[in-house]
């Protein structure tokens, strides 16, 4: 039997925080993918996990010793509409382990069968969405973006029925926690002040112990969540990631990217880009992500009001003051991230405009976001003749030429030398992102029992800042006939 060193705390919170739920066994579990490195980090025996016993656990056919399986209770604002009860309808928390670095991590099976929160859903997931989350979340981790992780993907040997029958699968998701803004909102909406306080105390102890040093520890909590969320969204913007369903139930209190549904990376840059088939109005378009995160944080702050001060007016003023800091945090993160992407090591007040001009010319000329930035890494500070690959991505290269001249002036201003700058830039501008057309290709092959393209892509995405010339086709932008315009939730 595989040993999971469980130490479960969430289950100790009162009964209204969770519902008992056990995974429903599946017919013929088979391992699709196991993340050995992550297993090691978690103190798990990867070899044992890959054997029948381990696979039985990862499929939900057998409960590991020490597990306290549960479905978490939460609510949420979905596309701005209040839903008073959501909860884990197809995910079951097996328990928590303290990893090798001392960090507490949730181990959760996603797609493990119905729970008391499943409503009319089957509690299952398909191989496509499971492998998609695996690939995207591991790619984000390798890019350095805070995210939940994927420990394993299992094929169930049973079909699930969506728009068409699909092979069923289970993902083992690992998170700093699955506490969401929507978890707080569930209790806040019920005016269950006692529960809000218990949850806030649990969250401080688990994620933000330094909040205890603040004058008001709950303002300390709010400030820390705001800072982490701002940092997260800035990261998304810097790599061109569009989450697609930034509902409050998908907004992690720990500041990790959570719930990989119809998310996608942009190919050609445009701030209005939306992929999700259910986001008809572009609520969660690329350019709106910071605003929507702020909107979610207002909802979070609202739930904490009774903890800030006895008098509501005072509490609201305190919350407002904290919420105002989001923009500063976000802009600082974004600006320092872009400076790195452009190889700038000093600060100049004109930098924000320099960045804006590049983005504007990319948008107007359908330039690929990732490739343009990566090509910039190879440019020389004093020789425009080597600009070829960067400028060729623009429909009309002249705005790029003008921009590059301005950028060079800025480089000269800080006496930038090519080699160290190029190295810095290569560490901030990935060569490889999970391109939608490549992801689709890999998932389609996996559905037809060919895991090779998935595994190759996964491997390449593990070192996204390396050139890997032998895998150049995986870094290329899609041809017009390869462009993926729309992505689906797949629930
Ligand atoms: P999501 O879109 O994955 O963030 O899920 C939104 C809500 O729907 C959550 O409460 C999920 O647990 C629930 N849900 C999604 N898919 C299923 C399913 N197949 N069966 C039961 N509940 C589901
Ligand atoms: Mg969700």
Short mmCIF file of C-alpha atoms and ligand atoms in Angstrom, two decimals:
data_model
loop_
_atom_site.label_atom_id
_atom_site.label_comp_id
_atom_site.label_asym_id
_atom_site.label_seq_id
_atom_site.Cartn_x
_atom_site.Cartn_y
_atom_site.Cartn_z
CA UNK A 1 0.00 0.00 0.00
CA UNK A 2 1.33 3.46 -0.88
CA UNK A 3 2.03 5.58 2.13
CA UNK A 4 0.54 9.08 2.09
CA UNK A 5 1.77 11.03 5.12
CA UNK A 6 -1.62 12.69 5.66
CA UNK A 7 -2.12 15.40 8.25
CA UNK A 8 -5.65 16.66 7.65
CA UNK A 9 -6.82 19.99 9.05
CA UNK A 10 -9.67 21.13 6.86
CA UNK A 11 -11.77 18.15 7.94
CA UNK A 12 -11.51 19.44 11.51
CA UNK A 13 -13.51 22.53 10.64
CA UNK A 14 -17.23 22.21 11.53
CA UNK A 15 -19.55 20.02 9.47
CA UNK A 16 -20.96 22.92 7.43
CA UNK A 17 -17.55 23.41 5.77
CA UNK A 18 -17.64 20.10 3.91
CA UNK A 19 -19.63 17.02 3.05
CA UNK A 20 -18.52 13.48 3.35
CA UNK A 21 -17.84 12.02 -0.07
CA UNK A 22 -15.96 8.96 -1.20
CA UNK A 23 -14.63 8.33 -4.68
CA UNK A 24 -16.73 5.99 -6.79
CA UNK A 25 -14.64 3.08 -8.11
CA UNK A 26 -14.08 2.81 -11.85
CA UNK A 27 -14.00 -0.25 -14.08
CA UNK A 28 -10.50 -0.43 -15.52
CA UNK A 29 -8.07 2.14 -14.16
CA UNK A 30 -4.89 2.70 -16.14
CA UNK A 31 -2.15 5.23 -15.56
CA UNK A 32 -1.89 7.86 -18.27
CA UNK A 33 0.70 10.09 -16.64
CA UNK A 34 2.54 10.33 -13.36
CA UNK A 35 4.50 13.37 -12.20
CA UNK A 36 7.46 11.71 -10.52
CA UNK A 37 9.21 14.94 -9.59
CA UNK A 38 6.13 16.26 -7.86
CA UNK A 39 5.56 12.92 -6.11
CA UNK A 40 9.05 13.21 -4.71
CA UNK A 41 8.43 16.78 -3.55
CA UNK A 42 5.35 15.54 -1.71
CA UNK A 43 7.25 12.74 -0.03
CA UNK A 44 5.42 10.03 -2.00
CA UNK A 45 6.96 6.91 -3.48
CA UNK A 46 6.59 7.38 -7.24
CA UNK A 47 7.38 3.74 -8.05
CA UNK A 48 4.68 2.56 -5.68
CA UNK A 49 2.20 5.05 -7.16
CA UNK A 50 2.83 3.63 -10.62
CA UNK A 51 1.96 0.10 -9.51
CA UNK A 52 -1.53 -1.38 -9.25
CA UNK A 53 -2.02 -0.31 -5.62
CA UNK A 54 -1.01 3.23 -6.40
CA UNK A 55 -3.10 3.42 -9.54
CA UNK A 56 -6.11 2.11 -7.57
CA UNK A 57 -5.72 5.06 -5.19
CA UNK A 58 -5.26 7.61 -7.96
CA UNK A 59 -8.38 6.25 -9.67
CA UNK A 60 -10.44 6.40 -6.48
CA UNK A 61 -10.85 2.62 -6.33
CA UNK A 62 -9.10 2.42 -3.01
CA UNK A 63 -8.71 4.93 -0.20
CA UNK A 64 -5.20 5.46 1.08
CA UNK A 65 -4.69 5.05 4.80
CA UNK A 66 -5.19 8.27 6.74
CA UNK A 67 -7.42 9.85 4.10
CA UNK A 68 -10.47 11.83 5.24
CA UNK A 69 -12.24 12.17 1.91
CA UNK A 70 -14.52 15.17 1.60
CA UNK A 71 -16.13 17.61 -0.80
CA UNK A 72 -15.65 21.26 0.11
CA UNK A 73 -18.61 23.61 0.45
CA UNK A 74 -18.46 26.87 -1.49
CA UNK A 75 -20.56 29.39 -3.38
CA UNK A 76 -19.58 31.87 -6.04
CA UNK A 77 -20.32 34.63 -8.48
CA UNK A 78 -20.34 33.04 -11.92
CA UNK A 79 -20.09 35.64 -14.69
CA UNK A 80 -21.37 38.14 -12.15
CA UNK A 81 -24.39 36.05 -11.09
CA UNK A 82 -24.64 34.92 -7.50
CA UNK A 83 -24.87 31.14 -6.99
CA UNK A 84 -25.42 30.48 -3.27
CA UNK A 85 -24.27 26.86 -3.35
CA UNK A 86 -21.72 25.21 -5.62
CA UNK A 87 -19.28 23.01 -3.74
CA UNK A 88 -17.04 20.24 -5.08
CA UNK A 89 -19.39 18.46 -7.45
CA UNK A 90 -16.74 16.35 -9.07
CA UNK A 91 -13.70 16.69 -6.89
CA UNK A 92 -12.88 14.89 -3.68
CA UNK A 93 -10.19 16.00 -1.29
CA UNK A 94 -8.28 12.95 -0.08
CA UNK A 95 -6.36 14.91 2.50
CA UNK A 96 -3.37 17.15 3.14
CA UNK A 97 0.31 16.31 3.28
CA UNK A 98 3.18 18.49 4.41
CA UNK A 99 5.70 18.45 1.58
CA UNK A 100 9.49 18.25 1.76
CA UNK A 101 9.80 22.03 2.01
CA UNK A 102 7.31 22.14 4.89
CA UNK A 103 4.41 23.42 2.82
CA UNK A 104 0.95 21.95 3.37
CA UNK A 105 -0.60 20.68 0.11
CA UNK A 106 -4.08 19.38 -0.72
CA UNK A 107 -4.33 16.13 -2.62
CA UNK A 108 -7.55 16.02 -4.55
CA UNK A 109 -9.09 13.69 -7.10
CA UNK A 110 -10.92 15.56 -9.83
CA UNK A 111 -13.53 13.49 -11.70
CA UNK A 112 -13.82 10.89 -8.94
CA UNK A 113 -17.61 10.50 -9.07
CA UNK A 114 -20.63 12.22 -7.56
CA UNK A 115 -20.65 14.10 -4.25
CA UNK A 116 -23.54 15.70 -2.34
CA UNK A 117 -22.80 18.84 -4.43
CA UNK A 118 -23.07 17.21 -7.85
CA UNK A 119 -26.63 18.37 -8.53
CA UNK A 120 -27.40 16.79 -11.90
CA UNK A 121 -23.75 16.31 -12.86
CA UNK A 122 -22.08 12.91 -13.03
CA UNK A 123 -19.05 13.93 -10.99
CA UNK A 124 -16.81 12.76 -13.81
CA UNK A 125 -14.24 14.26 -16.17
CA UNK A 126 -13.09 13.32 -19.65
CA UNK A 127 -9.61 12.50 -20.85
CA UNK A 128 -9.45 15.71 -22.90
CA UNK A 129 -10.06 18.20 -20.06
CA UNK A 130 -7.97 16.12 -17.63
CA UNK A 131 -4.91 16.02 -19.87
CA UNK A 132 -5.49 19.65 -20.79
CA UNK A 133 -5.35 20.67 -17.11
CA UNK A 134 -2.29 18.45 -16.62
CA UNK A 135 -0.43 20.03 -19.51
CA UNK A 136 -1.45 23.62 -18.85
CA UNK A 137 -0.85 23.56 -15.11
CA UNK A 138 2.55 21.90 -15.43
CA UNK A 139 3.49 24.35 -18.16
CA UNK A 140 2.48 27.27 -15.93
CA UNK A 141 4.57 25.86 -13.08
CA UNK A 142 7.59 25.60 -15.38
CA UNK A 143 7.01 29.17 -16.55
CA UNK A 144 7.20 30.23 -12.91
CA UNK A 145 3.52 31.17 -12.55
CA UNK A 146 1.84 30.21 -9.24
CA UNK A 147 -0.52 27.34 -9.95
CA UNK A 148 -2.13 24.16 -8.72
CA UNK A 149 -0.18 21.14 -9.92
CA UNK A 150 -0.96 17.80 -11.51
CA UNK A 151 0.32 14.66 -9.87
CA UNK A 152 -1.33 12.06 -12.06
CA UNK A 153 -3.87 11.35 -14.76
CA UNK A 154 -5.76 8.08 -14.85
CA UNK A 155 -7.97 6.61 -17.51
CA UNK A 156 -11.06 5.07 -15.95
CA UNK A 157 -12.01 2.57 -18.65
CA UNK A 158 -15.53 4.01 -18.60
CA UNK A 159 -17.02 6.45 -21.10
CA UNK A 160 -18.54 9.76 -20.05
CA UNK A 161 -21.23 11.47 -22.09
CA UNK A 162 -20.86 15.13 -23.03
CA UNK A 163 -21.39 16.56 -26.47
CA UNK A 164 -20.27 13.07 -27.50
CA UNK A 165 -19.00 10.01 -25.63
CA UNK A 166 -15.46 10.45 -24.38
CA UNK A 167 -13.10 8.23 -22.37
CA UNK A 168 -13.37 9.07 -18.67
CA UNK A 169 -10.35 10.15 -16.63
CA UNK A 170 -9.35 11.31 -13.15
CA UNK A 171 -6.82 14.02 -12.36
CA UNK A 172 -4.91 14.14 -9.10
CA UNK A 173 -4.65 17.82 -8.36
CA UNK A 174 -2.27 19.27 -5.81
CA UNK A 175 -2.84 22.74 -4.37
CA UNK A 176 -1.57 24.87 -1.52
CA UNK A 177 -5.26 24.67 -0.69
CA UNK A 178 -8.59 24.67 -2.48
CA UNK A 179 -9.97 27.53 -0.38
CA UNK A 180 -11.53 30.04 -2.73
CA UNK A 181 -13.07 33.48 -2.54
CA UNK A 182 -16.31 31.53 -3.04
CA UNK A 183 -15.65 29.53 0.14
CA UNK A 184 -15.72 32.77 2.15
CA UNK A 185 -18.74 33.98 0.20
CA UNK A 186 -20.73 30.88 1.05
CA UNK A 187 -20.57 31.76 4.74
CA UNK A 188 -20.60 35.52 4.26
CA UNK A 189 -23.89 35.38 2.38
CA UNK A 190 -25.45 33.41 5.23
CA UNK A 191 -24.23 35.97 7.77
CA UNK A 192 -22.46 33.09 9.46
CA UNK A 193 -19.87 35.33 11.13
CA UNK A 194 -18.56 32.51 13.26
CA UNK A 195 -17.73 30.41 10.19
CA UNK A 196 -16.13 33.36 8.38
CA UNK A 197 -13.88 33.90 11.37
CA UNK A 198 -12.99 30.21 11.63
CA UNK A 199 -12.17 30.12 7.92
CA UNK A 200 -10.15 33.33 8.14
CA UNK A 201 -8.18 31.96 11.11
CA UNK A 202 -7.60 28.67 9.29
CA UNK A 203 -6.41 30.57 6.20
CA UNK A 204 -4.07 32.80 8.19
CA UNK A 205 -2.52 29.85 9.94
CA UNK A 206 -2.17 27.90 6.73
CA UNK A 207 -1.17 30.52 4.15
CA UNK A 208 -0.52 33.88 5.72
CA UNK A 209 0.92 33.53 9.23
CA UNK A 210 2.54 36.95 8.88
CA UNK A 211 -0.93 38.52 8.93
CA UNK A 212 -0.72 37.97 12.68
CA UNK A 213 1.85 40.77 12.84
CA UNK A 214 -0.56 43.32 11.40
CA UNK A 215 -2.42 45.75 13.61
CA UNK A 216 -5.63 44.00 12.57
CA UNK A 217 -4.88 40.41 11.54
CA UNK A 218 -7.87 40.20 9.20
CA UNK A 219 -6.76 43.31 7.34
CA UNK A 220 -3.37 41.59 7.26
CA UNK A 221 -5.08 38.63 5.59
CA UNK A 222 -6.89 40.83 3.07
CA UNK A 223 -3.68 42.68 2.22
CA UNK A 224 -1.77 39.44 1.68
CA UNK A 225 -4.49 37.95 -0.56
CA UNK A 226 -4.64 41.17 -2.58
CA UNK A 227 -0.87 41.25 -3.02
CA UNK A 228 -0.74 37.60 -4.13
CA UNK A 229 -3.65 37.96 -6.50
CA UNK A 230 -2.10 41.07 -8.09
CA UNK A 231 1.15 39.21 -8.55
CA UNK A 232 -0.65 36.24 -10.09
CA UNK A 233 -2.60 38.28 -12.61
CA UNK A 234 0.53 40.22 -13.58
CA UNK A 235 2.21 36.87 -14.27
CA UNK A 236 -0.70 35.81 -16.47
CA UNK A 237 -0.49 39.03 -18.46
CA UNK A 238 3.26 38.69 -18.91
CA UNK A 239 2.96 35.25 -20.54
CA UNK A 240 -0.28 35.92 -22.42
CA UNK A 241 -2.42 33.52 -20.39
CA UNK A 242 -6.18 33.93 -20.40
CA UNK A 243 -7.94 32.05 -17.63
CA UNK A 244 -11.39 32.30 -19.16
CA UNK A 245 -13.55 31.64 -16.07
CA UNK A 246 -12.39 33.99 -13.34
CA UNK A 247 -15.50 33.39 -11.25
CA UNK A 248 -15.06 33.83 -7.51
CA UNK A 249 -15.31 30.05 -7.04
CA UNK A 250 -12.23 29.68 -9.25
CA UNK A 251 -10.24 32.32 -7.42
CA UNK A 252 -7.76 30.70 -5.02
CA UNK A 253 -7.11 32.41 -1.71
CA UNK A 254 -3.53 31.17 -1.85
CA UNK A 255 -3.00 33.05 -5.13
CA UNK A 256 -2.56 30.03 -7.39
CA UNK A 257 -4.01 29.63 -10.86
CA UNK A 258 -7.00 27.38 -10.17
CA UNK A 259 -9.38 25.48 -12.45
CA UNK A 260 -8.08 25.03 -15.94
CA UNK A 261 -11.23 25.04 -18.02
CA UNK A 262 -11.38 26.92 -21.30
CA UNK A 263 -8.13 28.77 -20.55
CA UNK A 264 -5.63 29.41 -23.32
CA UNK A 265 -2.47 31.27 -24.29
CA UNK A 266 -2.75 33.99 -26.90
CA UNK A 267 -1.08 33.52 -30.24
CA UNK A 268 -1.23 36.91 -31.96
CA UNK A 269 -1.56 39.72 -29.48
CA UNK A 270 -4.80 41.53 -28.96
CA UNK A 271 -6.03 42.85 -25.60
CA UNK A 272 -9.62 41.83 -26.36
CA UNK A 273 -8.75 38.18 -26.88
CA UNK A 274 -11.26 35.69 -25.46
CA UNK A 275 -11.31 31.96 -26.12
CA UNK A 276 -14.01 30.56 -23.87
CA UNK A 277 -17.16 29.56 -25.72
CA UNK A 278 -19.24 30.58 -22.69
CA UNK A 279 -17.74 34.06 -22.36
CA UNK A 280 -19.83 35.71 -25.06
CA UNK A 281 -19.39 39.24 -23.74
CA UNK A 282 -15.67 39.06 -23.10
CA UNK A 283 -16.01 39.54 -19.35
CA UNK A 284 -12.78 37.63 -18.84
CA UNK A 285 -10.91 38.88 -21.92
CA UNK A 286 -7.13 39.37 -21.57
CA UNK A 287 -7.36 43.10 -20.89
CA UNK A 288 -10.11 42.63 -18.26
CA UNK A 289 -8.27 40.13 -16.08
CA UNK A 290 -6.85 42.67 -13.58
CA UNK A 291 -10.25 44.39 -13.25
CA UNK A 292 -12.05 41.10 -12.72
CA UNK A 293 -9.54 40.00 -10.10
CA UNK A 294 -10.21 43.26 -8.30
CA UNK A 295 -13.94 42.65 -8.54
CA UNK A 296 -13.42 39.23 -6.95
CA UNK A 297 -11.32 40.76 -4.20
CA UNK A 298 -14.05 43.27 -3.38
CA UNK A 299 -16.30 40.24 -2.84
CA UNK A 300 -13.69 38.68 -0.59
CA UNK A 301 -13.27 41.88 1.45
CA UNK A 302 -17.04 42.12 1.86
CA UNK A 303 -17.16 38.75 3.61
CA UNK A 304 -14.49 39.89 6.07
CA UNK A 305 -16.17 43.18 7.04
CA UNK A 306 -17.57 41.91 10.37
CA UNK A 307 -14.03 40.93 11.36
CA UNK A 308 -12.48 44.33 10.65
CA UNK A 309 -14.46 46.51 13.06
CA UNK A 310 -17.73 46.53 14.98
CA UNK A 311 -18.97 49.59 13.18
CA UNK A 312 -19.73 48.82 9.52
CA UNK A 313 -18.75 52.23 8.20
CA UNK A 314 -15.33 51.90 9.78
CA UNK A 315 -14.92 48.38 8.42
CA UNK A 316 -15.80 49.52 4.90
CA UNK A 317 -13.24 52.33 5.05
CA UNK A 318 -10.58 49.85 6.16
CA UNK A 319 -11.45 47.47 3.32
CA UNK A 320 -11.40 50.26 0.75
CA UNK A 321 -7.97 51.37 1.81
CA UNK A 322 -6.61 47.85 1.31
CA UNK A 323 -8.41 47.29 -1.99
CA UNK A 324 -6.92 50.48 -3.40
CA UNK A 325 -3.50 48.92 -3.13
CA UNK A 326 -4.30 46.26 -5.73
CA UNK A 327 -3.57 48.59 -8.65
CA UNK A 328 -0.20 49.64 -7.28
CA UNK A 329 0.80 46.04 -6.63
CA UNK A 330 -0.37 44.96 -10.06
CA UNK A 331 1.26 47.82 -11.93
CA UNK A 332 4.57 47.35 -10.10
CA UNK A 333 4.61 43.64 -10.86
CA UNK A 334 3.64 44.19 -14.45
CA UNK A 335 6.18 46.96 -14.99
CA UNK A 336 9.07 45.10 -13.41
CA UNK A 337 8.12 41.96 -15.37
CA UNK A 338 8.08 43.89 -18.64
CA UNK A 339 11.37 45.59 -17.88
CA UNK A 340 12.87 42.15 -17.58
CA UNK A 341 11.22 41.05 -20.81
CA UNK A 342 12.75 44.06 -22.56
CA UNK A 343 16.14 43.58 -20.92
CA UNK A 344 16.02 46.79 -18.90
CA UNK A 345 17.84 46.82 -15.60
CA UNK A 346 17.14 50.43 -14.63
CA UNK A 347 13.90 52.35 -14.28
CA UNK A 348 12.83 55.23 -16.45
CA UNK A 349 9.48 57.02 -16.20
CA UNK A 350 8.97 56.50 -19.94
CA UNK A 351 9.14 52.69 -19.66
CA UNK A 352 5.39 52.19 -19.29
CA UNK A 353 4.85 54.06 -22.53
CA UNK A 354 7.61 52.10 -24.27
CA UNK A 355 5.82 48.86 -23.33
CA UNK A 356 2.44 50.25 -24.36
CA UNK A 357 3.79 51.21 -27.79
CA UNK A 358 5.16 47.74 -28.41
CA UNK A 359 1.86 46.14 -27.44
CA UNK A 360 -0.08 48.59 -29.57
CA UNK A 361 1.99 47.87 -32.66
CA UNK A 362 1.70 44.13 -32.01
CA UNK A 363 -2.08 44.41 -31.80
CA UNK A 364 -2.34 46.50 -34.95
CA UNK A 365 -0.09 44.20 -36.90
CA UNK A 366 -1.19 40.77 -35.69
CA UNK A 367 2.21 39.96 -34.24
CA UNK A 368 2.54 36.79 -32.19
CA UNK A 369 2.92 37.70 -28.51
CA UNK A 370 5.33 34.95 -27.46
CA UNK A 371 7.46 34.88 -30.61
CA UNK A 372 7.84 38.64 -30.81
CA UNK A 373 9.12 38.76 -27.24
CA UNK A 374 11.39 35.76 -27.75
CA UNK A 375 12.85 37.21 -30.96
CA UNK A 376 13.65 40.44 -29.12
CA UNK A 377 16.08 38.43 -26.98
CA UNK A 378 18.38 37.92 -29.95
CA UNK A 379 18.55 41.54 -31.02
CA UNK A 380 21.67 43.61 -30.75
CA UNK A 381 21.70 46.99 -29.02
CA UNK A 382 23.43 48.72 -31.91
CA UNK A 383 22.79 46.71 -35.05
CA UNK A 384 19.22 46.93 -36.46
CA UNK A 385 20.25 44.71 -39.37
CA UNK A 386 19.68 41.70 -37.16
CA UNK A 387 16.03 42.57 -36.42
CA UNK A 388 14.70 40.28 -39.16
CA UNK A 389 12.83 37.58 -37.23
CA UNK A 390 11.28 40.06 -34.80
CA UNK A 391 10.05 42.55 -37.40
CA UNK A 392 8.87 39.92 -39.88
CA UNK A 393 6.07 38.90 -37.52
CA UNK A 394 4.39 42.29 -38.07
CA UNK A 395 1.98 42.81 -41.00
CA UNK A 396 3.63 46.18 -41.48
CA UNK A 397 7.09 46.17 -39.87
CA UNK A 398 7.58 49.95 -39.88
CA UNK A 399 5.92 50.59 -36.47
CA UNK A 400 8.17 47.89 -35.08
CA UNK A 401 11.24 49.55 -36.61
CA UNK A 402 10.29 52.85 -35.02
CA UNK A 403 9.71 51.14 -31.69
CA UNK A 404 13.00 49.24 -31.88
CA UNK A 405 14.89 52.50 -32.51
CA UNK A 406 13.34 53.94 -29.36
CA UNK A 407 14.14 50.78 -27.40
CA UNK A 408 17.78 50.98 -28.53
CA UNK A 409 18.06 54.53 -27.29
CA UNK A 410 16.78 53.32 -23.94
CA UNK A 411 19.31 50.46 -23.93
CA UNK A 412 22.12 52.84 -24.69
CA UNK A 413 20.96 55.08 -21.87
CA UNK A 414 21.73 52.26 -19.44
CA UNK A 415 24.86 51.07 -21.28
CA UNK A 416 23.29 47.70 -21.93
CA UNK A 417 25.65 45.04 -23.20
CA UNK A 418 24.26 42.36 -25.46
CA UNK A 419 25.27 39.09 -23.82
CA UNK A 420 24.00 39.60 -20.27
CA UNK A 421 20.91 41.38 -21.51
CA UNK A 422 20.06 38.59 -23.94
CA UNK A 423 20.46 36.09 -21.15
CA UNK A 424 18.17 38.06 -18.83
CA UNK A 425 15.60 38.40 -21.60
CA UNK A 426 15.65 34.70 -22.42
CA UNK A 427 14.76 33.96 -18.80
CA UNK A 428 11.67 36.17 -19.04
CA UNK A 429 10.42 35.43 -22.55
CA UNK A 430 9.56 31.76 -23.04
CA UNK A 431 10.23 30.05 -26.34
CA UNK A 432 7.55 27.48 -25.60
CA UNK A 433 4.01 27.93 -24.40
CA UNK A 434 1.20 25.39 -24.76
CA UNK A 435 0.01 26.58 -28.15
CA UNK A 436 -3.68 25.86 -28.55
CA UNK A 437 -3.30 24.02 -31.82
CA UNK A 438 -0.55 21.81 -30.38
CA UNK A 439 -2.57 21.13 -27.25
CA UNK A 440 -5.61 20.15 -29.34
CA UNK A 441 -3.45 17.88 -31.49
CA UNK A 442 -1.98 16.18 -28.42
CA UNK A 443 -5.35 15.68 -26.77
CA UNK A 444 -6.91 14.28 -29.88
CA UNK A 445 -4.11 11.75 -30.25
CA UNK A 446 -4.42 10.82 -26.55
CA UNK A 447 -8.11 10.16 -27.04
CA UNK A 448 -7.11 7.72 -29.77
CA UNK A 449 -4.68 6.02 -27.37
CA UNK A 450 -1.56 7.70 -28.71
CA UNK A 451 0.11 9.53 -25.82
CA UNK A 452 3.30 10.33 -27.72
CA UNK A 453 2.43 13.90 -28.81
CA UNK A 454 1.17 14.70 -25.28
CA UNK A 455 4.36 13.41 -23.69
CA UNK A 456 6.61 15.22 -26.15
CA UNK A 457 4.76 18.49 -25.60
CA UNK A 458 4.80 18.05 -21.83
CA UNK A 459 8.55 17.40 -21.87
CA UNK A 460 9.29 20.43 -24.04
CA UNK A 461 7.13 22.63 -21.80
CA UNK A 462 9.12 21.59 -18.75
CA UNK A 463 11.99 23.86 -19.89
CA UNK A 464 10.13 26.63 -21.69
CA UNK A 465 13.00 29.12 -21.54
CA UNK A 466 15.43 26.82 -23.39
CA UNK A 467 15.73 27.01 -27.16
CA UNK A 468 15.32 23.27 -27.95
CA UNK A 469 15.85 23.77 -31.71
CA UNK A 470 14.84 20.17 -32.42
CA UNK A 471 11.32 21.09 -31.27
CA UNK A 472 11.05 24.34 -33.20
CA UNK A 473 7.65 23.37 -34.71
CA UNK A 474 6.16 23.36 -31.21
CA UNK A 475 7.19 26.99 -30.69
CA UNK A 476 5.88 28.22 -34.03
CA UNK A 477 2.70 30.26 -34.34
CA UNK A 478 -0.26 28.47 -35.92
CA UNK A 479 -0.87 28.77 -39.65
CA UNK A 480 -4.23 30.44 -40.35
CA UNK A 481 -5.88 27.03 -40.80
CA UNK A 482 -4.46 25.84 -37.45
CA UNK A 483 -5.69 28.72 -35.29
CA UNK A 484 -7.96 27.66 -32.44
CA UNK A 485 -10.56 30.39 -31.96
CA UNK A 486 -12.68 28.86 -29.25
CA UNK A 487 -12.17 26.62 -26.23
CA UNK A 488 -14.72 24.71 -24.19
CA UNK A 489 -15.21 24.03 -20.52
CA UNK A 490 -15.52 20.31 -21.04
CA UNK A 491 -17.41 19.79 -17.79
P1 LIG B 1 -16.12 24.53 -12.85
O1 LIG B 1 -16.75 25.07 -14.09
O2 LIG B 1 -15.29 23.31 -13.07
O3 LIG B 1 -15.41 25.56 -12.06
O4 LIG B 1 -17.35 24.00 -11.96
C1 LIG B 1 -18.41 24.82 -11.50
C2 LIG B 1 -19.30 23.99 -10.58
O5 LIG B 1 -19.90 22.90 -11.29
C3 LIG B 1 -18.57 23.35 -9.40
O6 LIG B 1 -19.43 23.35 -8.30
C4 LIG B 1 -18.31 21.95 -9.90
O7 LIG B 1 -18.13 21.04 -8.86
C5 LIG B 1 -19.57 21.67 -10.70
N1 LIG B 1 -19.36 20.64 -11.75
C6 LIG B 1 -18.66 20.79 -12.89
N2 LIG B 1 -18.66 19.65 -13.60
C7 LIG B 1 -19.36 18.74 -12.91
C8 LIG B 1 -19.72 17.38 -13.10
N3 LIG B 1 -19.33 16.71 -14.19
N4 LIG B 1 -20.45 16.78 -12.15
C9 LIG B 1 -20.84 17.42 -11.05
N5 LIG B 1 -20.54 18.72 -10.81
C10 LIG B 1 -19.82 19.37 -11.70
MG1 LIG B 2 -14.42 25.61 -10.44
#
